[in-house]
Coordinates of C-alpha atoms in Angstrom, one line a residue:
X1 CA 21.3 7.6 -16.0
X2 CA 19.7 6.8 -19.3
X3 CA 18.8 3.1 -20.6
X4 CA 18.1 5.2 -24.3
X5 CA 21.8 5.1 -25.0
X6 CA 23.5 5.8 -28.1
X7 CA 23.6 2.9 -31.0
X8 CA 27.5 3.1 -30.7
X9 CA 27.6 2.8 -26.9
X10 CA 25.8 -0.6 -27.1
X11 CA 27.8 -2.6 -29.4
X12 CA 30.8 -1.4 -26.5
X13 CA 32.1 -3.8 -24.2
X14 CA 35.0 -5.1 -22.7
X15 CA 37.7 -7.5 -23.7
X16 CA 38.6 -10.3 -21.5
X17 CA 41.4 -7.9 -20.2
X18 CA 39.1 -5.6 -19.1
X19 CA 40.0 -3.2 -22.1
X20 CA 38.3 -1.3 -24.7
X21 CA 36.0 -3.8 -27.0
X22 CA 33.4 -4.3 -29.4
X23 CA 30.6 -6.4 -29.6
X24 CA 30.4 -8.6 -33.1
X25 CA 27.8 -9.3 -35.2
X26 CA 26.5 -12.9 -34.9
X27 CA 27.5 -13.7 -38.6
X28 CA 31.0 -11.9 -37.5
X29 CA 31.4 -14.0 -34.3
X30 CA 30.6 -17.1 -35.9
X31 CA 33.0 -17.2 -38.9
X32 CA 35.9 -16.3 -36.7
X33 CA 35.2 -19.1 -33.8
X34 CA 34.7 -21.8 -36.6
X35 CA 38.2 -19.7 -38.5
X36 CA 39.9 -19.9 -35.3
X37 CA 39.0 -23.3 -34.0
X38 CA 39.5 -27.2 -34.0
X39 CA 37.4 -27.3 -30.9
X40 CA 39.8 -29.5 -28.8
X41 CA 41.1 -28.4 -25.3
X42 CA 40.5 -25.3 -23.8
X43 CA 41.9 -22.1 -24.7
X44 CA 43.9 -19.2 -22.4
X45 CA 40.3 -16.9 -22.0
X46 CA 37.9 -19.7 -23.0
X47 CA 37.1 -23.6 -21.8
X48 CA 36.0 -26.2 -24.4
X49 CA 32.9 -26.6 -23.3
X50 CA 32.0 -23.0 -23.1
X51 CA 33.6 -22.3 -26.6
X52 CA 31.2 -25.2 -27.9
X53 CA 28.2 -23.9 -26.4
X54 CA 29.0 -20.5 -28.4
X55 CA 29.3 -22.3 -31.3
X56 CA 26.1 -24.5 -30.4
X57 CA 24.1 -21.2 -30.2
X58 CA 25.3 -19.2 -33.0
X59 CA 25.0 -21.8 -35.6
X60 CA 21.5 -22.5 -34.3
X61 CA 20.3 -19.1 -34.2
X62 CA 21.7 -18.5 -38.2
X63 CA 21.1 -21.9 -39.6
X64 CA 17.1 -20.4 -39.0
X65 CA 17.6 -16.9 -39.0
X66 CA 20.2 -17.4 -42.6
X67 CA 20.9 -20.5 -43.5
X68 CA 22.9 -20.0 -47.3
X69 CA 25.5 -17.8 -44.9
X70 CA 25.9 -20.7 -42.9
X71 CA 26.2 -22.9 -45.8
X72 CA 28.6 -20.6 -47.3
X73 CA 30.6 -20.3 -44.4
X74 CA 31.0 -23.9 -44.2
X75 CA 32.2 -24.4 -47.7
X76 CA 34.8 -21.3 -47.2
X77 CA 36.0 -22.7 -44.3
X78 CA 36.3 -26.1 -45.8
X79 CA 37.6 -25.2 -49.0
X80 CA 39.9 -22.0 -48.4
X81 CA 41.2 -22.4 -44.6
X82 CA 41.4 -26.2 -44.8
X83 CA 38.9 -26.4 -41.4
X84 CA 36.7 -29.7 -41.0
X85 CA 35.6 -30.2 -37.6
X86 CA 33.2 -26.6 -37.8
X87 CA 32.6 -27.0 -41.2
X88 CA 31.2 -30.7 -40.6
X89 CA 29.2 -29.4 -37.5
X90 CA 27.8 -26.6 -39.1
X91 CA 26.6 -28.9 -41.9
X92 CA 25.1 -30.8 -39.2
X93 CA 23.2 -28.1 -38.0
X94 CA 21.6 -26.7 -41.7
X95 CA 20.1 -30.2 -41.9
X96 CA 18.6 -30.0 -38.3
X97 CA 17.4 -26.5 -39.0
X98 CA 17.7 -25.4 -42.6
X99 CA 16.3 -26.0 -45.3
X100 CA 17.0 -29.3 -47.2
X101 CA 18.1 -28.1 -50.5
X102 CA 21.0 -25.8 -48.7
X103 CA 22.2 -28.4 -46.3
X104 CA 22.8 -30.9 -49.2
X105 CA 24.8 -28.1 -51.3
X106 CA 26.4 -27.4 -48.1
X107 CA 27.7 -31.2 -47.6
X108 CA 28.5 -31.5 -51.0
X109 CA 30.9 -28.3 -50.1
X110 CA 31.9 -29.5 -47.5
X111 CA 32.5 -33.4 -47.3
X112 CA 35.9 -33.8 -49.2
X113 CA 37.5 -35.7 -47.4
X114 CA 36.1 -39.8 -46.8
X115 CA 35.3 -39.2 -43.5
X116 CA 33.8 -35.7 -43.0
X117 CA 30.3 -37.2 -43.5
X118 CA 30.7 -39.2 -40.0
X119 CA 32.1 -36.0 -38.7
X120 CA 28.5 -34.7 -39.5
X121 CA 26.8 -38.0 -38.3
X122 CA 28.8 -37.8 -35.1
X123 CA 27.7 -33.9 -34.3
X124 CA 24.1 -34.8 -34.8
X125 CA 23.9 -37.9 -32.5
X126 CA 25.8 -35.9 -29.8
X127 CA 23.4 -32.9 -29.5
X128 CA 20.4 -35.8 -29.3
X129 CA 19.4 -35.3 -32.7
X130 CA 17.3 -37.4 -34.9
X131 CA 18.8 -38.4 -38.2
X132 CA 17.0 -37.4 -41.0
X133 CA 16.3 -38.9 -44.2
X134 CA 17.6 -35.8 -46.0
X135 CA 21.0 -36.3 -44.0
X136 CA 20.7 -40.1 -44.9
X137 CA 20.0 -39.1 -48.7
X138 CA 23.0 -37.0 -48.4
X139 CA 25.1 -39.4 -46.8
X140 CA 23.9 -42.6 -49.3
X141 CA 25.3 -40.3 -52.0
X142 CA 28.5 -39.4 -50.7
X143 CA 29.2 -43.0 -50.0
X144 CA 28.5 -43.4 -54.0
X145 CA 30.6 -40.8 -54.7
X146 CA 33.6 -42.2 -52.3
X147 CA 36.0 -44.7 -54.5
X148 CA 36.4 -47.9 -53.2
X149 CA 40.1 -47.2 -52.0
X150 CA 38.6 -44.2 -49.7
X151 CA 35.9 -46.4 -48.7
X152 CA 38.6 -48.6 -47.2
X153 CA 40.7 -46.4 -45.9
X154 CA 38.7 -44.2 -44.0
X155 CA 36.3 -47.1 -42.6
X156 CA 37.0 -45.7 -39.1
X157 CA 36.4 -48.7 -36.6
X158 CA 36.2 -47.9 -32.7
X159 CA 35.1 -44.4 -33.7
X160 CA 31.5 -42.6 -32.7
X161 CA 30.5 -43.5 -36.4
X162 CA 32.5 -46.3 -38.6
X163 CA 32.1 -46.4 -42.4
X164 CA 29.9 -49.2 -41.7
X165 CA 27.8 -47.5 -39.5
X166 CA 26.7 -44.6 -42.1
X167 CA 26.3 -47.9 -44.1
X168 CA 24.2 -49.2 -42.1
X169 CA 21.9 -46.3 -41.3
X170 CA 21.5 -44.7 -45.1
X171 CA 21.3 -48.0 -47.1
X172 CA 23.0 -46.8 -50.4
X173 CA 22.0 -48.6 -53.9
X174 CA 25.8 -49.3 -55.1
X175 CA 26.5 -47.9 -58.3
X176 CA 28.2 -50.1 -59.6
X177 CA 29.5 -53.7 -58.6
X178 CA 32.5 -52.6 -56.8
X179 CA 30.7 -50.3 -54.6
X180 CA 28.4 -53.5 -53.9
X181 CA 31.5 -55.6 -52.8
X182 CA 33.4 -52.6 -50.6
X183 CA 30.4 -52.4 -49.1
X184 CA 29.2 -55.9 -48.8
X185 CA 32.7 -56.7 -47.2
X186 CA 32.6 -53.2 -44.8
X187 CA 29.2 -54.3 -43.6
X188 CA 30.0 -58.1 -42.8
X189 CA 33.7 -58.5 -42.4
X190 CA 35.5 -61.7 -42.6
X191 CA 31.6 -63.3 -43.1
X192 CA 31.3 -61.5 -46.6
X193 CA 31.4 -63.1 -49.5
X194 CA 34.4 -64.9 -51.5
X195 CA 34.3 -62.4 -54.1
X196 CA 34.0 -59.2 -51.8
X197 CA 36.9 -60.2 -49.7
X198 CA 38.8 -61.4 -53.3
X199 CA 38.4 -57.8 -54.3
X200 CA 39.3 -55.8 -51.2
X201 CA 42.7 -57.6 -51.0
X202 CA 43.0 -56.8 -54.8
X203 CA 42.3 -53.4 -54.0
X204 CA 44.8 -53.1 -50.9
X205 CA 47.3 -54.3 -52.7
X206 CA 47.1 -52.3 -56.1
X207 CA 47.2 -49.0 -54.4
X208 CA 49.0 -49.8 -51.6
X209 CA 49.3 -47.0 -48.8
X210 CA 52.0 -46.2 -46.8
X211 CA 50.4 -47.3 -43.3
X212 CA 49.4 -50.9 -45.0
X213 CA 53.1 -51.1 -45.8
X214 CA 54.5 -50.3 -42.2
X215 CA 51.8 -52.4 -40.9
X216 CA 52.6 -55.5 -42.9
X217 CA 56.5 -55.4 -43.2
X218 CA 57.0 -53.5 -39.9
X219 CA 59.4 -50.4 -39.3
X220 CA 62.6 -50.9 -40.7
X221 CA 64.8 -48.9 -43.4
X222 CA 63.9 -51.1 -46.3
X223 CA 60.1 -50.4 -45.7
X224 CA 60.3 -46.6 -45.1
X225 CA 61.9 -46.3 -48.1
X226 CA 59.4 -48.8 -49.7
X227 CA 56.7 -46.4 -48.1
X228 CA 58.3 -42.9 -48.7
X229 CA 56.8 -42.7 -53.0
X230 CA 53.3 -43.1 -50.9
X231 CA 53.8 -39.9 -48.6
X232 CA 52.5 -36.7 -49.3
X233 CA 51.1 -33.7 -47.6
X234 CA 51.1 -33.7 -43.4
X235 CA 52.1 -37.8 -43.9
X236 CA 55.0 -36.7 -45.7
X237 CA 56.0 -34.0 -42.9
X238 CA 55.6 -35.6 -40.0
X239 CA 56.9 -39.0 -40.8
X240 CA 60.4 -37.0 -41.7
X241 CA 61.8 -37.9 -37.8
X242 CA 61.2 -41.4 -38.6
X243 CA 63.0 -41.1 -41.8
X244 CA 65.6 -39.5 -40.2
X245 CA 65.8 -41.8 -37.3
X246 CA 66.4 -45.0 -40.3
X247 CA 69.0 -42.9 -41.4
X248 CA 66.8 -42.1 -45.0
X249 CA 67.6 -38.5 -45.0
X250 CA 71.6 -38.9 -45.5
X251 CA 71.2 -41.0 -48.4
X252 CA 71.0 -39.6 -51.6
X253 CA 68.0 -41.6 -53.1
X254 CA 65.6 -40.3 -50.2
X255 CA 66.7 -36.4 -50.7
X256 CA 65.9 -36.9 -54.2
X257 CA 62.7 -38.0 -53.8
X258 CA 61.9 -35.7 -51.0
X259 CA 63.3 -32.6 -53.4
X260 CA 61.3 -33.7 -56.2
X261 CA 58.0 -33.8 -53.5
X262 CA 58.8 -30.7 -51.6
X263 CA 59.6 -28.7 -55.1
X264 CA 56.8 -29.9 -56.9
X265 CA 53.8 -26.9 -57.2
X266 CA 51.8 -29.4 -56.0
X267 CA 53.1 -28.2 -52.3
X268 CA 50.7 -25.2 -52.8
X269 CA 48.0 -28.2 -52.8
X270 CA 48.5 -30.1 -50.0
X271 CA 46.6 -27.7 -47.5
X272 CA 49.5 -27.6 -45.1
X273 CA 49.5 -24.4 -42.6
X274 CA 52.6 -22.1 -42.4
X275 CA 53.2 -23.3 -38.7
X276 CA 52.8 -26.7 -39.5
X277 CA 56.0 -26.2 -41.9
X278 CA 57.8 -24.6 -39.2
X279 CA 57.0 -27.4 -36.6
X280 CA 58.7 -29.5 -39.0
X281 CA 62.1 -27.2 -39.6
X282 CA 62.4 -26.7 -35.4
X283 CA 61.9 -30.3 -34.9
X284 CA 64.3 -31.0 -37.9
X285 CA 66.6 -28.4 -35.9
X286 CA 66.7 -30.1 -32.4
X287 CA 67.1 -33.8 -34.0
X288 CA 70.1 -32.9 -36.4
X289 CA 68.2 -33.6 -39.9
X290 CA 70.8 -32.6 -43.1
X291 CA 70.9 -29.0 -44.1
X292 CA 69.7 -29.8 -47.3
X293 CA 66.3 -31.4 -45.8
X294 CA 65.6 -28.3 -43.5
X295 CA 66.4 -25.7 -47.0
X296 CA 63.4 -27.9 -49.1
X297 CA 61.5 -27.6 -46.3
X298 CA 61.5 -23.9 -46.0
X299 CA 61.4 -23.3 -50.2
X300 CA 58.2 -25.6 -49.7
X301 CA 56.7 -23.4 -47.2
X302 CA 57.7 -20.2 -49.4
X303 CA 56.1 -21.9 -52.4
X304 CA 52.6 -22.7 -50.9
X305 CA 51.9 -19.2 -50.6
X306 CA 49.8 -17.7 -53.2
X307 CA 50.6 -14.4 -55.2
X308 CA 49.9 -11.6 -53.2
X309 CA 49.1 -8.3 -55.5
X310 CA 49.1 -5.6 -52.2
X311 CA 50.8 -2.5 -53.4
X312 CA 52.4 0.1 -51.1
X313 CA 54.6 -0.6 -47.9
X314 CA 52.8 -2.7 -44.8
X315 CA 52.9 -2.5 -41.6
X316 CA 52.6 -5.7 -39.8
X317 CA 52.0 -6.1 -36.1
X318 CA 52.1 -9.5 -34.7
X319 CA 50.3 -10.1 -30.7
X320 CA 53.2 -12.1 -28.8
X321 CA 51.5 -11.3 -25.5
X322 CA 50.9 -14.1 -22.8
X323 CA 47.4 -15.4 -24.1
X324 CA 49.1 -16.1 -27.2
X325 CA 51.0 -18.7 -26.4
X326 CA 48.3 -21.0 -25.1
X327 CA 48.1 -23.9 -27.6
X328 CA 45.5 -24.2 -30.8
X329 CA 44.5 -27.8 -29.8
X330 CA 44.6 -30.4 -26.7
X331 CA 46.8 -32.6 -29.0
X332 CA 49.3 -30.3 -31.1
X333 CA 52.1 -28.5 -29.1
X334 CA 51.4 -25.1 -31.9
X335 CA 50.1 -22.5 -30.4
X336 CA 48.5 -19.1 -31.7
X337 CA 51.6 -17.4 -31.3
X338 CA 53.4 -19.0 -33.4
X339 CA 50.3 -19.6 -36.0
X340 CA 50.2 -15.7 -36.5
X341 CA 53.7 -14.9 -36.3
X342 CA 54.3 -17.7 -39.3
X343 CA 51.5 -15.7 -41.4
X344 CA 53.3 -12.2 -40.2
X345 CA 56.9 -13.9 -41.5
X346 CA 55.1 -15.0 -44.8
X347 CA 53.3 -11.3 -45.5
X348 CA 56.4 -9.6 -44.8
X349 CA 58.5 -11.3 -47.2
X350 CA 56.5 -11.0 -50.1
X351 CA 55.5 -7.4 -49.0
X352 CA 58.6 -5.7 -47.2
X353 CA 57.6 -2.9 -44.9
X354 CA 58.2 -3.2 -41.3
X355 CA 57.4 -5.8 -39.4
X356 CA 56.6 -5.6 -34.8
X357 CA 55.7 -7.8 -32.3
X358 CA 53.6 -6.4 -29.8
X359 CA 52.8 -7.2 -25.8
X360 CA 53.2 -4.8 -23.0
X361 CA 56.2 -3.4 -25.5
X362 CA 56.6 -3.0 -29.1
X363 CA 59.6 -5.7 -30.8
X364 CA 60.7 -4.3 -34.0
X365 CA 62.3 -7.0 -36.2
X366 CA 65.4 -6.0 -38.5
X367 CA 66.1 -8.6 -40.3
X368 CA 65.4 -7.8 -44.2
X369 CA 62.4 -9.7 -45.8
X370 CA 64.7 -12.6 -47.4
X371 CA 65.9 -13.3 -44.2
X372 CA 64.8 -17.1 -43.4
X373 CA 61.2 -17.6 -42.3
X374 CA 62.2 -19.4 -39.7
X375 CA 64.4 -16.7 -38.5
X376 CA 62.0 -14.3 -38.6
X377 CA 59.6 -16.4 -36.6
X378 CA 62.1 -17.0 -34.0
X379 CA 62.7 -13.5 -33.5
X380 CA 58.9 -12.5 -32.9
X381 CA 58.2 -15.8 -30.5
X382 CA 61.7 -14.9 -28.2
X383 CA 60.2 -11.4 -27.2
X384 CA 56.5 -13.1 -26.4
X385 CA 54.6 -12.7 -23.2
X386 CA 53.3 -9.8 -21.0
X387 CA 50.3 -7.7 -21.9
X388 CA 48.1 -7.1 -25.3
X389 CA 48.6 -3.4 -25.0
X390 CA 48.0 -3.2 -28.7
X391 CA 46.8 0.5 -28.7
X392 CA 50.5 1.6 -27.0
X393 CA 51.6 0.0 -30.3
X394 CA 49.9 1.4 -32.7
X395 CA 50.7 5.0 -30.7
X396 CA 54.5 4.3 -30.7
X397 CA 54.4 3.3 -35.0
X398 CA 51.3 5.0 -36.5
X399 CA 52.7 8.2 -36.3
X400 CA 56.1 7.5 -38.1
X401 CA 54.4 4.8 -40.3
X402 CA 54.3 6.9 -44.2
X403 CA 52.1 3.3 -45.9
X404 CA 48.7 3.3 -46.6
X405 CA 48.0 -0.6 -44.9
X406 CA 48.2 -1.7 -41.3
X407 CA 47.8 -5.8 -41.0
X408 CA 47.3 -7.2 -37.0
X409 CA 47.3 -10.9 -35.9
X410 CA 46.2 -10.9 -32.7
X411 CA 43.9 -12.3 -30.7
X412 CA 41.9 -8.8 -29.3
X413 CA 41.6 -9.5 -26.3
X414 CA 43.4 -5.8 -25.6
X415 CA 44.4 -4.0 -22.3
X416 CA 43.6 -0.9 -23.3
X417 CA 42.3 1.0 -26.3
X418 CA 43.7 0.0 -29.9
X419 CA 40.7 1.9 -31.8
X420 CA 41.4 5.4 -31.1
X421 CA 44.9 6.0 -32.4
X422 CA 43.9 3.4 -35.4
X423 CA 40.7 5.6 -36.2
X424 CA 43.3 9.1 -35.9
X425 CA 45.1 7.5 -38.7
X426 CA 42.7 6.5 -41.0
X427 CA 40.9 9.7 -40.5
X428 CA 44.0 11.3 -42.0
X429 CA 43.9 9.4 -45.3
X430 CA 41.0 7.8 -47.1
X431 CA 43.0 5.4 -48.7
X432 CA 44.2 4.3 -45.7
X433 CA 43.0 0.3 -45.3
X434 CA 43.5 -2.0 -41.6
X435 CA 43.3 -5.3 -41.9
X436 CA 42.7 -7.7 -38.9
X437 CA 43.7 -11.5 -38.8
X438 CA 42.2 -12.8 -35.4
X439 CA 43.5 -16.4 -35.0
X440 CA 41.5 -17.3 -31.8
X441 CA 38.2 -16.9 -32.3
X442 CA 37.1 -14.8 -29.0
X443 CA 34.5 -12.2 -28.7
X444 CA 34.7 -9.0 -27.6
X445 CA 36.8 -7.6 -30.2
X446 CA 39.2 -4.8 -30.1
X447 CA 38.1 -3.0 -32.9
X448 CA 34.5 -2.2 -34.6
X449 CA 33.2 -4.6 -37.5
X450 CA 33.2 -1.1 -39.7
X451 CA 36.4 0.3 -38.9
X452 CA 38.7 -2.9 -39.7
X453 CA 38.4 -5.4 -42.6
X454 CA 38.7 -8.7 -40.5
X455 CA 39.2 -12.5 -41.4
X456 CA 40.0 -15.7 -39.0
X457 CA 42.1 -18.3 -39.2
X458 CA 45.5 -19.6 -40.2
X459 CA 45.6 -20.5 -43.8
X460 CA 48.5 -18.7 -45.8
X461 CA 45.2 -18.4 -47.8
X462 CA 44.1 -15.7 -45.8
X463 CA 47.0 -13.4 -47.2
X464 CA 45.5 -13.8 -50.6
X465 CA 41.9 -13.4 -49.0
X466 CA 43.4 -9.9 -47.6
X467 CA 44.0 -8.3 -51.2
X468 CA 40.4 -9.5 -52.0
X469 CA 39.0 -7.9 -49.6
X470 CA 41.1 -3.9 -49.3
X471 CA 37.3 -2.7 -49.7
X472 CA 34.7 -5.1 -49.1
X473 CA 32.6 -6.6 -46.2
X474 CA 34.3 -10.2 -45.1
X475 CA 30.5 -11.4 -44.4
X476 CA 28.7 -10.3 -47.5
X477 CA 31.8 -11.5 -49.5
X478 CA 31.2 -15.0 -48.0
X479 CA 27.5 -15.0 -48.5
X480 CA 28.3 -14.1 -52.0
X481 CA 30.7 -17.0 -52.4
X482 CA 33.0 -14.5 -53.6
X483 CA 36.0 -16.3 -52.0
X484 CA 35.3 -19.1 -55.2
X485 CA 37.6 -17.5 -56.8
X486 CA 40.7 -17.9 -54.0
X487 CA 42.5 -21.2 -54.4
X488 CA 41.2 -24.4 -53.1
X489 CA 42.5 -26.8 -50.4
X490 CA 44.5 -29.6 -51.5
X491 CA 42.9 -32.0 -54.9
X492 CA 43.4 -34.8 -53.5
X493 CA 41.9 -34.0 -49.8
X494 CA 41.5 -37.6 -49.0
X495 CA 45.6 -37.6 -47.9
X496 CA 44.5 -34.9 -45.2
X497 CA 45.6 -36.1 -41.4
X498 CA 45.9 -33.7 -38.6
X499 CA 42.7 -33.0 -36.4
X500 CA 41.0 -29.9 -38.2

């Protein structure tokens, strides 16, 4: 026996399966937990609190060790994969251990949204932290930056930090006198001054929202339809059931203004992940919603996909095995199954090639590429379960496979060995390219940082981040901010809902 083993033989270990795996780098491991999390329930290999104290560590260790990665991941995660919870903590953590000067570019990256900065204030208080005065600087300047209409409605009462908490603690100097009154009137209530509460009502009812309308009139046909101009993004998705339960989306005036939403390029805005869209066609499915409803819904998830310029047939290989079915978050029914197979669906229609679910068996689909998404989806998902024998898979398709680019969403966590046969076929051509979409965020990993390009998540935006990156280092293009030049999340990010 020899402790002076090999450099190769170190970085070896073994997936939770007990296959073949690889150990990641720390900057590797870090930007696919925050890619491949919400941090909310436990996950099939991994409990929360465990997948936390990963997080805990690794963002410690590199907010020191490299804190304009960290800051740079943050905004990336933020801005291209549409992530908040990481990206807030992370932020957290660069003004705990960072330098000032990064932590506030980071925030400025990374607090879109109205309430992302108690997201941050939140994290900090829960590991014990102090508060800073750089993260009350930072914070007194978001709250400037906030209009008064986000200042209202994100003032989070009953949560670990309110909007009048960060008032509270950071003291902003309003810029101008209707800052002064929001805050005047978020700070004391109904004991505020005349002229604050006079102007809070006069903004509320200017821009009205759609959850002041429901809550003043009540639910009823007359006020949906009242409220339905208001929706957009996820609150235009999921309220659709309670559209269709008034009866709204048989009439003719609703479709209209749900076609001219849902076929506006705008869509390609709005930040909404592909499985998100399909949550909404299946549930539209089981409660009878009109054809016509279910068809804008699936152009809108076809048209919030961004140009893809990948030459030469692809083949795609999507993990359907058992651990893929546990689901992304405590409170969503998606899981990563169907997260990776939407992104598989979505790359094979704009790239053709062939298209396989994997488990202890390989599932080729046939249907052509213009087939339905939804179809297609349905197909991979009703073969799921079993193994992740992903290296059987790759045996069984490499060697009748004439492209130059394999894509896997998987999670890694392998039974056997998936780099050997992948590294035979590279070796063959050096064109060849593989690219790796891990959607859960575990560590080992079944391949080797340098043989695979590899990116987390499950952003449609990671398809576009896949042509960037046929030849170049995910990490070093992050630190670069390289990824500046991918499309944004959504311009208005203040309609954002679901837990991220």
């Amino acid at each position: 026996m020899s402790f002076n083993v090999p450099k190769r033989a170190q970085r070896v270990a073994l997936t939770y399966e007990g296959g073949t795996g690889y150990l990641a780098s720390p900057e590797t491991e870090l930007l696919l937990l925050v890619a491949g999390s919400l941090f909310s329930g436990d996950t099939f290999y991994e409990g929360d609190l465990s997948r936390r104290e990963r997080f805990y560590e690794l963002a410690r260790a590199l907010s020191q060790k490299d804190p304009r990665y960290v800051a740079a991941l943050a905004q990336y995660a933020r801005q291209v994969l549409g992530l908040r919870s990481g990206p807030s903590a992370l932020v957290a953590h660069l003004f705990w251990w960072g330098p000032k000067e990064v932590a506030e570019e980071a925030a400025r990256g990374v607090w879109l949204r109205g309430d992302e900065h108690l997201e941050t204030l939140a994290y900090t208080r829960a590991q014990g932290w102090k508060i800073t005065k750089g993260l009350k600087r930072a914070v007194a300047s978001r709250l400037n930056a906030m209009s008064p209409r986000a200042l209202l409605k994100y003032q989070r009462k009953g949560r670990s930090f309110s909007q009048r908490d960060a008032l509270i603690l950071s003291h902003p100097k309003p810029q101008d006198p209707a800052h002064a009154l929001v805050y005047e009137w978020l700070v004391r209530g109904k004991r505020s001054l005349p002229e604050a509460q006079a102007f809070v009502a006069q903004v509320l009812e200017e821009r009205p929202t759609w959850e002041r309308i429901l809550s003043v009139k009540g639910a009823s046909r007359e006020s949906w339809l009242e409220a339905l101009p208001h929706l957009r993004g996820l609150s235009l998705v999921r309220n659709l059931s309670n559209l269709h339960r008034f009866g709204l989306l048989r009439e003719e005036e609703a479709q209209g203004l749900l076609a001219n939403k849902l076929l506006s390029p705008e869509v390609a805005k709005w930040g909404i992940w592909p499985y998100q869209w399909l949550q909404a066609i299946s549930m539209g499915r089981e409660e009878g919603w009109p054809e016509r409803v279910l068809h804008l819904l699936e152009a809108a998830l076809e048209n919030s996909l961004p140009p893809l310029p990948l030459v030469g047939e692809t083949l795609i290989l999507v993990d359907v095995s058992g651990s893929m079915f546990s689901l992304i978050s405590a409170r969503s029914q998606a899981t990563y199954a169907l997260a990776a197979a939407s992104l598989g669906a979505l790359l094979y229609r704009r790239t053709g090639g062939q298209l396989l679910g994997f488990s202890s068996d390989i599932h080729p689909v046939h249907l052509p590429p213009r087939a339905p998404i939804a179809r297609i989806v349905e197909h991979l998902l009703a073969k799921g379960g079993g193994g992740t024998y992903l290296g059987e898979a790759l045996k069984k398709t490499l060697p009748n496979f004439s492209g130059r680019r394999v894509v896997i969403f998987t999670d890694e966590q392998v039974h056997d060995s998936a780099y050997d046969p992948l590294r035979k076929w590279k070796r063959q051509d050096p064109d060849r390219s593989v690219h790796v979409v891990n959607v859960a965020g575990y560590s080992p990993l079944a391949f080797p940082e340098r043989g695979v390009t590899r990116v987390g998540g499950w952003s449609e935006r990671l398809l576009e981040v896949l042509a960037l990156l046929e030849a170049r280092d995910p990490v070093a293009w992050i630190r670069s901010v390289g990824w500046q030049t991918t499309a944004s999340v959504s311009s208005a990010p203040e309609d954002e809902e679901e837990e991220r």
